[in-house]
């Protein structure tokens, strides 16, 4: 009973924290939200992938799941291109802020976001495989 | 029961870590300056140079 109450409190805190995070900082006057959101996504993707790839490599034997390794290797092989493509799309959009360029930027961003969703999914759901894993500093 | 609690808290811990990382990125309020972009690229290069970013050859 006490544990369930504690878990409930932790989940409530988590929901509260999530709401604050996904709101994000207000966008500066004059700044373009399309660009700011894309650049935020670049930072988030790098951090998420770094955490996931460390987790996957250190727990590969325990995970014993070719799908997880395939997802991780896909990121290892393609992330730099995805990120470079996104940077190029941002630059193109900054030079000509048209709807067409915004759409192209959004398409490039969606590739990165899909990979982030997969990495986050594995990172959270596969935590059961190595619940005591702590990333070395 | 104990195992379920450990797994639950582990999943929560991973989620919190992800949220903390998102929070840091979500503080950005303006478009990057040239210096900020260069700093991001340098950080990316440093992160990607770690061993867990290299593809291990398939042992089979």
Short mmCIF file of N, CA and C in Angstrom, two decimals:
data_model
loop_
_atom_site.label_atom_id
_atom_site.label_comp_id
_atom_site.label_asym_id
_atom_site.label_seq_id
_atom_site.Cartn_x
_atom_site.Cartn_y
_atom_site.Cartn_z
N UNK A 1 0.83 -1.20 0.00
CA UNK A 1 0.00 0.00 0.00
C UNK A 1 0.87 1.27 0.00
N UNK A 2 1.87 1.25 0.89
CA UNK A 2 2.76 2.40 1.00
C UNK A 2 3.54 2.58 -0.31
N UNK A 3 3.96 1.44 -0.89
CA UNK A 3 4.74 1.47 -2.13
C UNK A 3 3.89 2.01 -3.27
N UNK A 4 2.64 1.55 -3.32
CA UNK A 4 1.73 2.00 -4.38
C UNK A 4 1.52 3.52 -4.28
N UNK A 5 1.38 4.00 -3.05
CA UNK A 5 1.20 5.43 -2.81
C UNK A 5 2.44 6.21 -3.28
N UNK A 6 3.61 5.65 -2.95
CA UNK A 6 4.87 6.28 -3.34
C UNK A 6 5.01 6.31 -4.86
N UNK A 7 4.68 5.18 -5.50
CA UNK A 7 4.76 5.11 -6.97
C UNK A 7 3.80 6.12 -7.59
N UNK A 8 2.61 6.26 -6.99
CA UNK A 8 1.63 7.23 -7.49
C UNK A 8 2.15 8.65 -7.39
N UNK A 9 2.78 8.95 -6.27
CA UNK A 9 3.35 10.29 -6.08
C UNK A 9 4.46 10.57 -7.09
N UNK A 10 5.30 9.56 -7.32
CA UNK A 10 6.39 9.72 -8.30
C UNK A 10 5.80 9.97 -9.69
N UNK A 11 4.77 9.21 -10.03
CA UNK A 11 4.14 9.39 -11.35
C UNK A 11 3.53 10.78 -11.48
N UNK A 12 2.91 11.26 -10.41
CA UNK A 12 2.33 12.61 -10.43
C UNK A 12 3.43 13.66 -10.67
N UNK A 13 4.55 13.49 -9.96
CA UNK A 13 5.67 14.42 -10.13
C UNK A 13 6.17 14.37 -11.56
N UNK A 14 6.19 13.15 -12.11
CA UNK A 14 6.66 12.95 -13.49
C UNK A 14 5.76 13.67 -14.49
N UNK A 15 4.46 13.53 -14.29
CA UNK A 15 3.50 14.19 -15.19
C UNK A 15 3.67 15.70 -15.09
N UNK A 16 3.82 16.21 -13.87
CA UNK A 16 4.00 17.64 -13.66
C UNK A 16 5.25 18.14 -14.37
N UNK A 17 6.34 17.34 -14.22
CA UNK A 17 7.61 17.74 -14.84
C UNK A 17 7.49 17.71 -16.37
N UNK A 18 6.80 16.67 -16.88
CA UNK A 18 6.63 16.54 -18.32
C UNK A 18 5.90 17.75 -18.89
N UNK A 19 4.85 18.18 -18.18
CA UNK A 19 4.07 19.32 -18.67
C UNK A 19 4.96 20.56 -18.78
N UNK A 20 5.81 20.76 -17.77
CA UNK A 20 6.70 21.93 -17.80
C UNK A 20 7.69 21.82 -18.95
N UNK A 21 8.21 20.61 -19.17
CA UNK A 21 9.22 20.42 -20.20
C UNK A 21 8.65 20.66 -21.58
N UNK A 22 7.48 20.06 -21.85
CA UNK A 22 6.98 20.13 -23.21
C UNK A 22 6.46 21.52 -23.57
N UNK A 23 6.20 22.34 -22.54
CA UNK A 23 5.87 23.73 -22.81
C UNK A 23 7.10 24.44 -23.37
N UNK A 24 8.25 24.17 -22.79
CA UNK A 24 9.50 24.78 -23.24
C UNK A 24 9.56 26.25 -22.90
N UNK A 25 10.74 26.83 -23.09
CA UNK A 25 10.91 28.26 -22.83
C UNK A 25 10.16 29.05 -23.91
N UNK A 26 9.69 30.25 -23.56
CA UNK A 26 9.03 31.06 -24.58
C UNK A 26 10.01 31.46 -25.68
N UNK A 27 9.51 31.58 -26.89
CA UNK A 27 10.36 31.94 -28.02
C UNK A 27 10.62 33.45 -27.99
N UNK A 28 11.88 33.83 -28.21
CA UNK A 28 12.24 35.26 -28.23
C UNK A 28 11.45 36.01 -29.30
N UNK A 29 11.09 37.27 -29.01
CA UNK A 29 10.44 38.07 -30.06
C UNK A 29 11.36 38.18 -31.27
N UNK A 30 10.83 37.96 -32.43
CA UNK A 30 11.64 38.06 -33.65
C UNK A 30 12.27 36.73 -34.05
N UNK A 31 12.32 35.78 -33.14
CA UNK A 31 12.89 34.48 -33.50
C UNK A 31 11.81 33.64 -34.19
N UNK A 32 12.24 32.80 -35.08
CA UNK A 32 11.30 31.96 -35.85
C UNK A 32 11.12 30.63 -35.14
N UNK A 33 9.87 30.33 -34.74
CA UNK A 33 9.64 29.11 -33.97
C UNK A 33 9.96 27.85 -34.76
N UNK A 34 9.83 27.92 -36.09
CA UNK A 34 10.16 26.75 -36.92
C UNK A 34 11.64 26.39 -36.72
N UNK A 35 12.49 27.40 -36.72
CA UNK A 35 13.94 27.19 -36.57
C UNK A 35 14.26 26.77 -35.15
N UNK A 36 13.67 27.48 -34.18
CA UNK A 36 13.99 27.18 -32.76
C UNK A 36 13.58 25.75 -32.42
N UNK A 37 12.39 25.33 -32.85
CA UNK A 37 11.94 23.96 -32.54
C UNK A 37 12.84 22.93 -33.22
N UNK A 38 13.27 23.22 -34.43
CA UNK A 38 14.14 22.27 -35.15
C UNK A 38 15.49 22.16 -34.45
N UNK A 39 16.03 23.29 -34.00
CA UNK A 39 17.34 23.26 -33.32
C UNK A 39 17.22 22.61 -31.94
N UNK A 40 16.10 22.83 -31.26
CA UNK A 40 15.88 22.13 -29.99
C UNK A 40 15.86 20.62 -30.25
N UNK A 41 15.19 20.24 -31.32
CA UNK A 41 15.09 18.81 -31.65
C UNK A 41 16.47 18.21 -31.92
N UNK A 42 17.36 19.00 -32.52
CA UNK A 42 18.72 18.50 -32.78
C UNK A 42 19.42 18.16 -31.47
N UNK A 43 19.34 19.05 -30.50
CA UNK A 43 19.97 18.81 -29.19
C UNK A 43 19.34 17.61 -28.48
N UNK A 44 17.99 17.55 -28.53
CA UNK A 44 17.29 16.45 -27.86
C UNK A 44 17.67 15.11 -28.49
N UNK A 45 17.75 15.09 -29.82
CA UNK A 45 18.08 13.85 -30.52
C UNK A 45 19.48 13.36 -30.14
N UNK A 46 20.42 14.28 -30.11
CA UNK A 46 21.80 13.90 -29.77
C UNK A 46 21.85 13.27 -28.37
N UNK A 47 21.18 13.89 -27.41
CA UNK A 47 21.20 13.38 -26.03
C UNK A 47 20.48 12.03 -25.92
N UNK A 48 19.34 11.93 -26.59
CA UNK A 48 18.57 10.68 -26.51
C UNK A 48 19.35 9.53 -27.15
N UNK A 49 19.93 9.79 -28.31
CA UNK A 49 20.69 8.74 -29.00
C UNK A 49 21.91 8.33 -28.17
N UNK A 50 22.58 9.31 -27.59
CA UNK A 50 23.76 9.01 -26.79
C UNK A 50 23.40 8.08 -25.63
N UNK A 51 22.31 8.39 -24.96
CA UNK A 51 21.85 7.56 -23.82
C UNK A 51 21.46 6.16 -24.32
N UNK A 52 20.70 6.10 -25.38
CA UNK A 52 20.23 4.81 -25.90
C UNK A 52 21.39 3.95 -26.38
N UNK A 53 22.33 4.54 -27.12
CA UNK A 53 23.44 3.75 -27.66
C UNK A 53 24.34 3.22 -26.54
N UNK A 54 24.55 4.02 -25.50
CA UNK A 54 25.34 3.54 -24.35
C UNK A 54 24.62 2.38 -23.68
N UNK A 55 23.30 2.55 -23.48
CA UNK A 55 22.49 1.50 -22.85
C UNK A 55 22.53 0.21 -23.69
N UNK A 56 22.36 0.37 -24.98
CA UNK A 56 22.31 -0.81 -25.87
C UNK A 56 23.64 -1.54 -25.87
N UNK A 57 24.73 -0.77 -25.97
CA UNK A 57 26.03 -1.43 -26.07
C UNK A 57 26.38 -2.17 -24.77
N UNK A 58 26.11 -1.52 -23.66
CA UNK A 58 26.50 -2.12 -22.38
C UNK A 58 25.61 -3.28 -21.96
N UNK A 59 24.40 -3.33 -22.51
CA UNK A 59 23.46 -4.39 -22.10
C UNK A 59 23.08 -5.30 -23.26
N UNK A 60 23.91 -5.33 -24.30
CA UNK A 60 23.54 -6.08 -25.50
C UNK A 60 23.30 -7.56 -25.20
N UNK A 61 24.16 -8.14 -24.40
CA UNK A 61 24.00 -9.57 -24.09
C UNK A 61 22.70 -9.82 -23.33
N UNK A 62 22.40 -8.93 -22.40
CA UNK A 62 21.16 -9.09 -21.62
C UNK A 62 19.92 -8.85 -22.48
N UNK A 63 20.01 -7.83 -23.33
CA UNK A 63 18.87 -7.49 -24.19
C UNK A 63 18.58 -8.65 -25.15
N UNK A 64 19.67 -9.17 -25.76
CA UNK A 64 19.58 -10.31 -26.67
C UNK A 64 18.42 -10.15 -27.65
N UNK A 65 18.35 -8.99 -28.27
CA UNK A 65 17.25 -8.71 -29.19
C UNK A 65 17.82 -8.05 -30.44
N UNK A 66 17.82 -8.78 -31.56
CA UNK A 66 18.40 -8.22 -32.79
C UNK A 66 17.71 -6.93 -33.23
N UNK A 67 16.43 -6.77 -32.86
CA UNK A 67 15.71 -5.56 -33.28
C UNK A 67 16.29 -4.32 -32.59
N UNK A 68 16.68 -4.49 -31.34
CA UNK A 68 17.24 -3.35 -30.60
C UNK A 68 18.61 -2.99 -31.19
N UNK A 69 19.41 -4.02 -31.46
CA UNK A 69 20.74 -3.75 -32.04
C UNK A 69 20.60 -3.11 -33.42
N UNK A 70 19.62 -3.61 -34.20
CA UNK A 70 19.41 -3.05 -35.54
C UNK A 70 19.00 -1.58 -35.44
N UNK A 71 18.14 -1.27 -34.47
CA UNK A 71 17.71 0.13 -34.29
C UNK A 71 18.90 1.00 -33.89
N UNK A 72 19.74 0.46 -32.99
CA UNK A 72 20.91 1.22 -32.53
C UNK A 72 21.91 1.40 -33.68
N UNK A 73 22.15 0.34 -34.43
CA UNK A 73 23.11 0.45 -35.54
C UNK A 73 22.61 1.40 -36.63
N UNK A 74 21.31 1.42 -36.81
CA UNK A 74 20.73 2.36 -37.78
C UNK A 74 21.06 3.79 -37.39
N UNK A 75 20.98 4.06 -36.09
CA UNK A 75 21.32 5.41 -35.60
C UNK A 75 22.82 5.64 -35.75
N UNK A 76 23.62 4.65 -35.37
CA UNK A 76 25.09 4.80 -35.47
C UNK A 76 25.52 5.13 -36.91
N UNK A 77 24.86 4.48 -37.86
CA UNK A 77 25.28 4.65 -39.26
C UNK A 77 24.69 5.89 -39.92
N UNK A 78 23.48 6.29 -39.49
CA UNK A 78 22.77 7.33 -40.26
C UNK A 78 22.56 8.66 -39.54
N UNK A 79 22.80 8.68 -38.22
CA UNK A 79 22.48 9.90 -37.48
C UNK A 79 23.16 11.14 -38.05
N UNK A 80 24.45 11.02 -38.35
CA UNK A 80 25.19 12.21 -38.80
C UNK A 80 24.56 12.79 -40.08
N UNK A 81 24.15 11.89 -40.98
CA UNK A 81 23.53 12.36 -42.23
C UNK A 81 22.17 13.02 -41.92
N UNK A 82 21.37 12.37 -41.05
CA UNK A 82 20.07 12.96 -40.69
C UNK A 82 20.28 14.37 -40.12
N UNK A 83 21.25 14.49 -39.23
CA UNK A 83 21.48 15.77 -38.56
C UNK A 83 22.02 16.81 -39.55
N UNK A 84 22.95 16.38 -40.41
CA UNK A 84 23.48 17.30 -41.42
C UNK A 84 22.37 17.75 -42.38
N UNK A 85 21.51 16.80 -42.77
CA UNK A 85 20.39 17.15 -43.66
C UNK A 85 19.47 18.17 -42.99
N UNK A 86 19.24 17.97 -41.69
CA UNK A 86 18.37 18.91 -40.96
C UNK A 86 19.03 20.29 -40.88
N UNK A 87 20.34 20.32 -40.60
CA UNK A 87 21.04 21.60 -40.55
C UNK A 87 20.95 22.32 -41.90
N UNK A 88 21.10 21.54 -42.97
CA UNK A 88 21.03 22.14 -44.32
C UNK A 88 19.62 22.67 -44.59
N UNK A 89 18.60 21.92 -44.15
CA UNK A 89 17.21 22.38 -44.35
C UNK A 89 16.94 23.65 -43.56
N UNK A 90 17.50 23.71 -42.35
CA UNK A 90 17.32 24.93 -41.53
C UNK A 90 17.96 26.12 -42.24
N UNK A 91 19.19 25.91 -42.75
CA UNK A 91 19.89 27.00 -43.45
C UNK A 91 19.09 27.47 -44.66
N UNK A 92 18.58 26.51 -45.44
CA UNK A 92 17.79 26.86 -46.63
C UNK A 92 16.58 27.68 -46.22
N UNK A 93 15.92 27.24 -45.14
CA UNK A 93 14.72 27.94 -44.66
C UNK A 93 15.08 29.34 -44.16
N UNK A 94 16.23 29.46 -43.49
CA UNK A 94 16.62 30.78 -42.97
C UNK A 94 16.91 31.76 -44.10
N UNK A 95 17.38 31.22 -45.22
CA UNK A 95 17.67 32.08 -46.37
C UNK A 95 16.40 32.52 -47.09
N UNK A 96 15.41 31.62 -47.13
CA UNK A 96 14.12 31.94 -47.77
C UNK A 96 13.02 31.28 -46.97
N UNK A 97 12.35 32.07 -46.13
CA UNK A 97 11.36 31.51 -45.18
C UNK A 97 10.02 31.33 -45.88
N UNK A 98 9.99 30.40 -46.82
CA UNK A 98 8.77 30.12 -47.57
C UNK A 98 8.09 28.89 -46.97
N UNK A 99 6.82 28.72 -47.32
CA UNK A 99 6.07 27.55 -46.84
C UNK A 99 6.70 26.26 -47.40
N UNK A 100 7.17 26.35 -48.65
CA UNK A 100 7.79 25.18 -49.28
C UNK A 100 9.03 24.73 -48.50
N UNK A 101 9.86 25.69 -48.14
CA UNK A 101 11.07 25.35 -47.39
C UNK A 101 10.74 24.89 -45.96
N UNK A 102 9.68 25.44 -45.40
CA UNK A 102 9.24 25.00 -44.06
C UNK A 102 8.77 23.54 -44.13
N UNK A 103 8.08 23.20 -45.18
CA UNK A 103 7.59 21.83 -45.35
C UNK A 103 8.76 20.87 -45.52
N UNK A 104 9.74 21.30 -46.32
CA UNK A 104 10.94 20.45 -46.51
C UNK A 104 11.67 20.24 -45.18
N UNK A 105 11.78 21.33 -44.42
CA UNK A 105 12.44 21.25 -43.11
C UNK A 105 11.69 20.26 -42.21
N UNK A 106 10.37 20.35 -42.25
CA UNK A 106 9.54 19.48 -41.41
C UNK A 106 9.72 18.01 -41.78
N UNK A 107 9.86 17.76 -43.07
CA UNK A 107 10.08 16.38 -43.53
C UNK A 107 11.41 15.83 -43.01
N UNK A 108 12.45 16.65 -43.11
CA UNK A 108 13.77 16.24 -42.63
C UNK A 108 13.74 15.99 -41.13
N UNK A 109 13.01 16.88 -40.45
CA UNK A 109 12.90 16.76 -39.00
C UNK A 109 12.15 15.49 -38.60
N UNK A 110 11.16 15.12 -39.38
CA UNK A 110 10.35 13.94 -39.03
C UNK A 110 11.19 12.66 -39.05
N UNK A 111 12.21 12.61 -39.89
CA UNK A 111 13.09 11.42 -39.93
C UNK A 111 13.82 11.29 -38.60
N UNK A 112 14.33 12.41 -38.14
CA UNK A 112 15.05 12.42 -36.86
C UNK A 112 14.10 12.09 -35.71
N UNK A 113 12.90 12.64 -35.77
CA UNK A 113 11.94 12.42 -34.68
C UNK A 113 11.50 10.96 -34.59
N UNK A 114 11.36 10.32 -35.75
CA UNK A 114 10.98 8.89 -35.73
C UNK A 114 12.04 8.06 -35.02
N UNK A 115 13.30 8.36 -35.34
CA UNK A 115 14.39 7.62 -34.70
C UNK A 115 14.45 7.91 -33.20
N UNK A 116 14.17 9.15 -32.82
CA UNK A 116 14.15 9.50 -31.39
C UNK A 116 13.03 8.73 -30.69
N UNK A 117 11.88 8.62 -31.34
CA UNK A 117 10.75 7.89 -30.74
C UNK A 117 11.12 6.42 -30.51
N UNK A 118 11.79 5.82 -31.49
CA UNK A 118 12.19 4.41 -31.36
C UNK A 118 13.21 4.25 -30.23
N UNK A 119 14.21 5.14 -30.21
CA UNK A 119 15.25 5.07 -29.17
C UNK A 119 14.63 5.25 -27.78
N UNK A 120 13.73 6.22 -27.64
CA UNK A 120 13.08 6.46 -26.34
C UNK A 120 12.26 5.25 -25.92
N UNK A 121 11.56 4.68 -26.88
CA UNK A 121 10.73 3.49 -26.60
C UNK A 121 11.58 2.36 -26.04
N UNK A 122 12.67 2.06 -26.73
CA UNK A 122 13.53 0.96 -26.28
C UNK A 122 14.18 1.29 -24.93
N UNK A 123 14.56 2.54 -24.77
CA UNK A 123 15.24 2.95 -23.54
C UNK A 123 14.33 2.76 -22.33
N UNK A 124 13.06 3.08 -22.49
CA UNK A 124 12.14 2.97 -21.36
C UNK A 124 11.62 1.55 -21.20
N UNK A 125 11.16 0.94 -22.28
CA UNK A 125 10.55 -0.39 -22.14
C UNK A 125 11.59 -1.47 -21.84
N UNK A 126 12.80 -1.30 -22.34
CA UNK A 126 13.84 -2.32 -22.10
C UNK A 126 14.55 -2.10 -20.76
N UNK A 127 14.11 -1.08 -20.03
CA UNK A 127 14.71 -0.85 -18.71
C UNK A 127 14.51 -2.06 -17.82
N UNK A 128 13.46 -2.83 -18.09
CA UNK A 128 13.17 -4.02 -17.27
C UNK A 128 14.28 -5.07 -17.40
N UNK A 129 15.00 -5.03 -18.52
CA UNK A 129 16.07 -6.02 -18.74
C UNK A 129 17.27 -5.73 -17.83
N UNK A 130 17.56 -4.46 -17.66
CA UNK A 130 18.71 -4.09 -16.82
C UNK A 130 18.27 -2.96 -15.88
N UNK A 131 17.39 -3.28 -14.91
CA UNK A 131 16.83 -2.21 -14.08
C UNK A 131 17.85 -1.46 -13.24
N UNK A 132 18.99 -2.07 -13.00
CA UNK A 132 19.98 -1.40 -12.15
C UNK A 132 21.09 -0.72 -12.95
N UNK A 133 20.90 -0.66 -14.27
CA UNK A 133 21.95 -0.08 -15.10
C UNK A 133 22.08 1.43 -14.83
N UNK A 134 23.30 1.83 -14.55
CA UNK A 134 23.58 3.26 -14.39
C UNK A 134 24.69 3.58 -15.36
N UNK A 135 24.51 4.62 -16.11
CA UNK A 135 25.52 4.97 -17.09
C UNK A 135 26.80 5.44 -16.41
N UNK A 136 27.96 4.85 -16.77
CA UNK A 136 29.21 5.31 -16.17
C UNK A 136 29.48 6.75 -16.55
N UNK A 137 30.05 7.50 -15.61
CA UNK A 137 30.36 8.92 -15.86
C UNK A 137 31.58 9.03 -16.76
N UNK B 1 6.47 -9.25 -6.72
CA UNK B 1 6.03 -7.88 -6.39
C UNK B 1 7.23 -6.93 -6.34
N UNK B 2 8.28 -7.41 -5.65
CA UNK B 2 9.48 -6.58 -5.51
C UNK B 2 10.10 -6.30 -6.87
N UNK B 3 10.11 -7.35 -7.72
CA UNK B 3 10.70 -7.21 -9.06
C UNK B 3 9.92 -6.19 -9.88
N UNK B 4 8.60 -6.24 -9.76
CA UNK B 4 7.75 -5.30 -10.52
C UNK B 4 8.06 -3.86 -10.09
N UNK B 5 8.23 -3.67 -8.79
CA UNK B 5 8.52 -2.33 -8.28
C UNK B 5 9.87 -1.84 -8.81
N UNK B 6 10.86 -2.75 -8.81
CA UNK B 6 12.20 -2.38 -9.31
C UNK B 6 12.10 -1.97 -10.78
N UNK B 7 11.36 -2.76 -11.57
CA UNK B 7 11.21 -2.46 -13.00
C UNK B 7 10.46 -1.13 -13.19
N UNK B 8 9.40 -0.94 -12.41
CA UNK B 8 8.61 0.29 -12.51
C UNK B 8 9.49 1.52 -12.22
N UNK B 9 10.25 1.43 -11.15
CA UNK B 9 11.09 2.57 -10.79
C UNK B 9 12.22 2.78 -11.79
N UNK B 10 12.71 1.68 -12.36
CA UNK B 10 13.76 1.80 -13.38
C UNK B 10 13.22 2.53 -14.60
N UNK B 11 12.00 2.13 -15.02
CA UNK B 11 11.38 2.80 -16.18
C UNK B 11 11.14 4.27 -15.88
N UNK B 12 10.69 4.56 -14.66
CA UNK B 12 10.47 5.96 -14.27
C UNK B 12 11.80 6.73 -14.29
N UNK B 13 12.86 6.07 -13.80
CA UNK B 13 14.17 6.72 -13.75
C UNK B 13 14.66 7.07 -15.17
N UNK B 14 14.50 6.12 -16.09
CA UNK B 14 14.91 6.39 -17.48
C UNK B 14 14.08 7.53 -18.07
N UNK B 15 12.78 7.53 -17.75
CA UNK B 15 11.92 8.58 -18.29
C UNK B 15 12.33 9.94 -17.73
N UNK B 16 12.64 9.98 -16.44
CA UNK B 16 13.07 11.24 -15.82
C UNK B 16 14.34 11.75 -16.48
N UNK B 17 15.29 10.82 -16.73
CA UNK B 17 16.54 11.24 -17.37
C UNK B 17 16.28 11.86 -18.75
N UNK B 18 15.38 11.22 -19.50
CA UNK B 18 15.06 11.75 -20.83
C UNK B 18 14.42 13.14 -20.70
N UNK B 19 13.51 13.26 -19.74
CA UNK B 19 12.83 14.55 -19.55
C UNK B 19 13.84 15.64 -19.16
N UNK B 20 14.81 15.28 -18.32
CA UNK B 20 15.82 16.27 -17.91
C UNK B 20 16.62 16.75 -19.13
N UNK B 21 16.91 15.81 -20.02
CA UNK B 21 17.65 16.19 -21.23
C UNK B 21 16.78 17.08 -22.11
N UNK B 22 15.49 16.73 -22.23
CA UNK B 22 14.60 17.54 -23.05
C UNK B 22 14.45 18.94 -22.44
N UNK B 23 14.43 18.98 -21.10
CA UNK B 23 14.26 20.27 -20.43
C UNK B 23 15.42 21.21 -20.77
N UNK B 24 16.62 20.65 -20.76
CA UNK B 24 17.79 21.47 -21.07
C UNK B 24 17.69 22.05 -22.49
N UNK B 25 17.32 21.21 -23.44
CA UNK B 25 17.20 21.69 -24.83
C UNK B 25 16.04 22.67 -24.98
N UNK B 26 14.97 22.43 -24.20
CA UNK B 26 13.77 23.27 -24.33
C UNK B 26 13.97 24.68 -23.80
N UNK B 27 15.12 24.94 -23.15
CA UNK B 27 15.39 26.28 -22.63
C UNK B 27 15.80 27.24 -23.75
N UNK B 28 16.20 26.68 -24.89
CA UNK B 28 16.62 27.54 -26.01
C UNK B 28 15.44 28.38 -26.46
N UNK B 29 15.65 29.70 -26.52
CA UNK B 29 14.51 30.56 -26.85
C UNK B 29 14.68 31.31 -28.17
N UNK B 30 15.93 31.32 -28.69
CA UNK B 30 16.15 32.04 -29.96
C UNK B 30 16.88 31.17 -30.96
N UNK B 31 17.02 31.67 -32.17
CA UNK B 31 17.77 30.93 -33.18
C UNK B 31 19.25 30.96 -32.81
N UNK B 32 19.97 29.90 -33.15
CA UNK B 32 21.39 29.83 -32.82
C UNK B 32 22.19 30.93 -33.50
N UNK B 33 23.14 31.46 -32.76
CA UNK B 33 24.15 32.32 -33.39
C UNK B 33 25.18 31.38 -34.03
N UNK B 34 26.10 31.97 -34.79
CA UNK B 34 27.15 31.15 -35.42
C UNK B 34 27.97 30.43 -34.35
N UNK B 35 28.21 31.12 -33.22
CA UNK B 35 29.00 30.51 -32.13
C UNK B 35 28.24 29.34 -31.50
N UNK B 36 26.94 29.51 -31.33
CA UNK B 36 26.13 28.43 -30.73
C UNK B 36 26.07 27.23 -31.66
N UNK B 37 25.99 27.50 -32.94
CA UNK B 37 25.95 26.40 -33.90
C UNK B 37 27.28 25.64 -33.89
N UNK B 38 28.37 26.42 -33.83
CA UNK B 38 29.70 25.79 -33.79
C UNK B 38 29.86 24.96 -32.51
N UNK B 39 29.31 25.48 -31.41
CA UNK B 39 29.39 24.74 -30.13
C UNK B 39 28.60 23.44 -30.22
N UNK B 40 27.45 23.49 -30.88
CA UNK B 40 26.65 22.27 -31.05
C UNK B 40 27.41 21.24 -31.87
N UNK B 41 28.01 21.71 -32.96
CA UNK B 41 28.76 20.78 -33.83
C UNK B 41 29.94 20.16 -33.07
N UNK B 42 30.59 20.97 -32.25
CA UNK B 42 31.72 20.45 -31.47
C UNK B 42 31.24 19.42 -30.46
N UNK B 43 30.10 19.71 -29.83
CA UNK B 43 29.53 18.76 -28.86
C UNK B 43 29.15 17.46 -29.57
N UNK B 44 28.56 17.60 -30.75
CA UNK B 44 28.16 16.41 -31.51
C UNK B 44 29.38 15.55 -31.83
N UNK B 45 30.45 16.19 -32.27
CA UNK B 45 31.67 15.45 -32.62
C UNK B 45 32.23 14.73 -31.40
N UNK B 46 32.20 15.41 -30.25
CA UNK B 46 32.72 14.81 -29.03
C UNK B 46 31.86 13.61 -28.61
N UNK B 47 30.56 13.78 -28.67
CA UNK B 47 29.64 12.69 -28.28
C UNK B 47 29.81 11.49 -29.22
N UNK B 48 29.88 11.78 -30.52
CA UNK B 48 29.96 10.69 -31.50
C UNK B 48 31.30 9.98 -31.50
N UNK B 49 32.30 10.55 -30.85
CA UNK B 49 33.62 9.90 -30.84
C UNK B 49 33.70 8.78 -29.79
N UNK B 50 32.66 8.65 -28.96
CA UNK B 50 32.68 7.64 -27.90
C UNK B 50 32.48 6.24 -28.50
N UNK B 51 32.98 5.27 -27.77
CA UNK B 51 33.00 3.89 -28.28
C UNK B 51 31.60 3.36 -28.61
N UNK B 52 30.61 3.75 -27.82
CA UNK B 52 29.27 3.17 -28.05
C UNK B 52 28.60 3.72 -29.31
N UNK B 53 29.24 4.68 -29.95
CA UNK B 53 28.71 5.19 -31.22
C UNK B 53 29.27 4.43 -32.42
N UNK B 54 30.23 3.55 -32.18
CA UNK B 54 30.83 2.80 -33.30
C UNK B 54 30.05 1.50 -33.51
N UNK B 55 29.85 1.17 -34.77
CA UNK B 55 29.14 -0.08 -35.10
C UNK B 55 30.09 -1.24 -34.86
N UNK B 56 29.66 -2.18 -34.00
CA UNK B 56 30.47 -3.37 -33.77
C UNK B 56 30.23 -4.35 -34.91
N UNK B 57 31.29 -4.98 -35.38
CA UNK B 57 31.06 -5.99 -36.41
C UNK B 57 30.23 -7.15 -35.84
N UNK B 58 29.35 -7.68 -36.67
CA UNK B 58 28.50 -8.79 -36.25
C UNK B 58 29.37 -10.02 -36.02
N UNK B 59 29.33 -10.62 -34.81
CA UNK B 59 30.19 -11.75 -34.53
C UNK B 59 29.84 -13.00 -35.34
N UNK B 60 28.60 -13.07 -35.87
CA UNK B 60 28.20 -14.29 -36.58
C UNK B 60 28.83 -14.38 -37.96
#
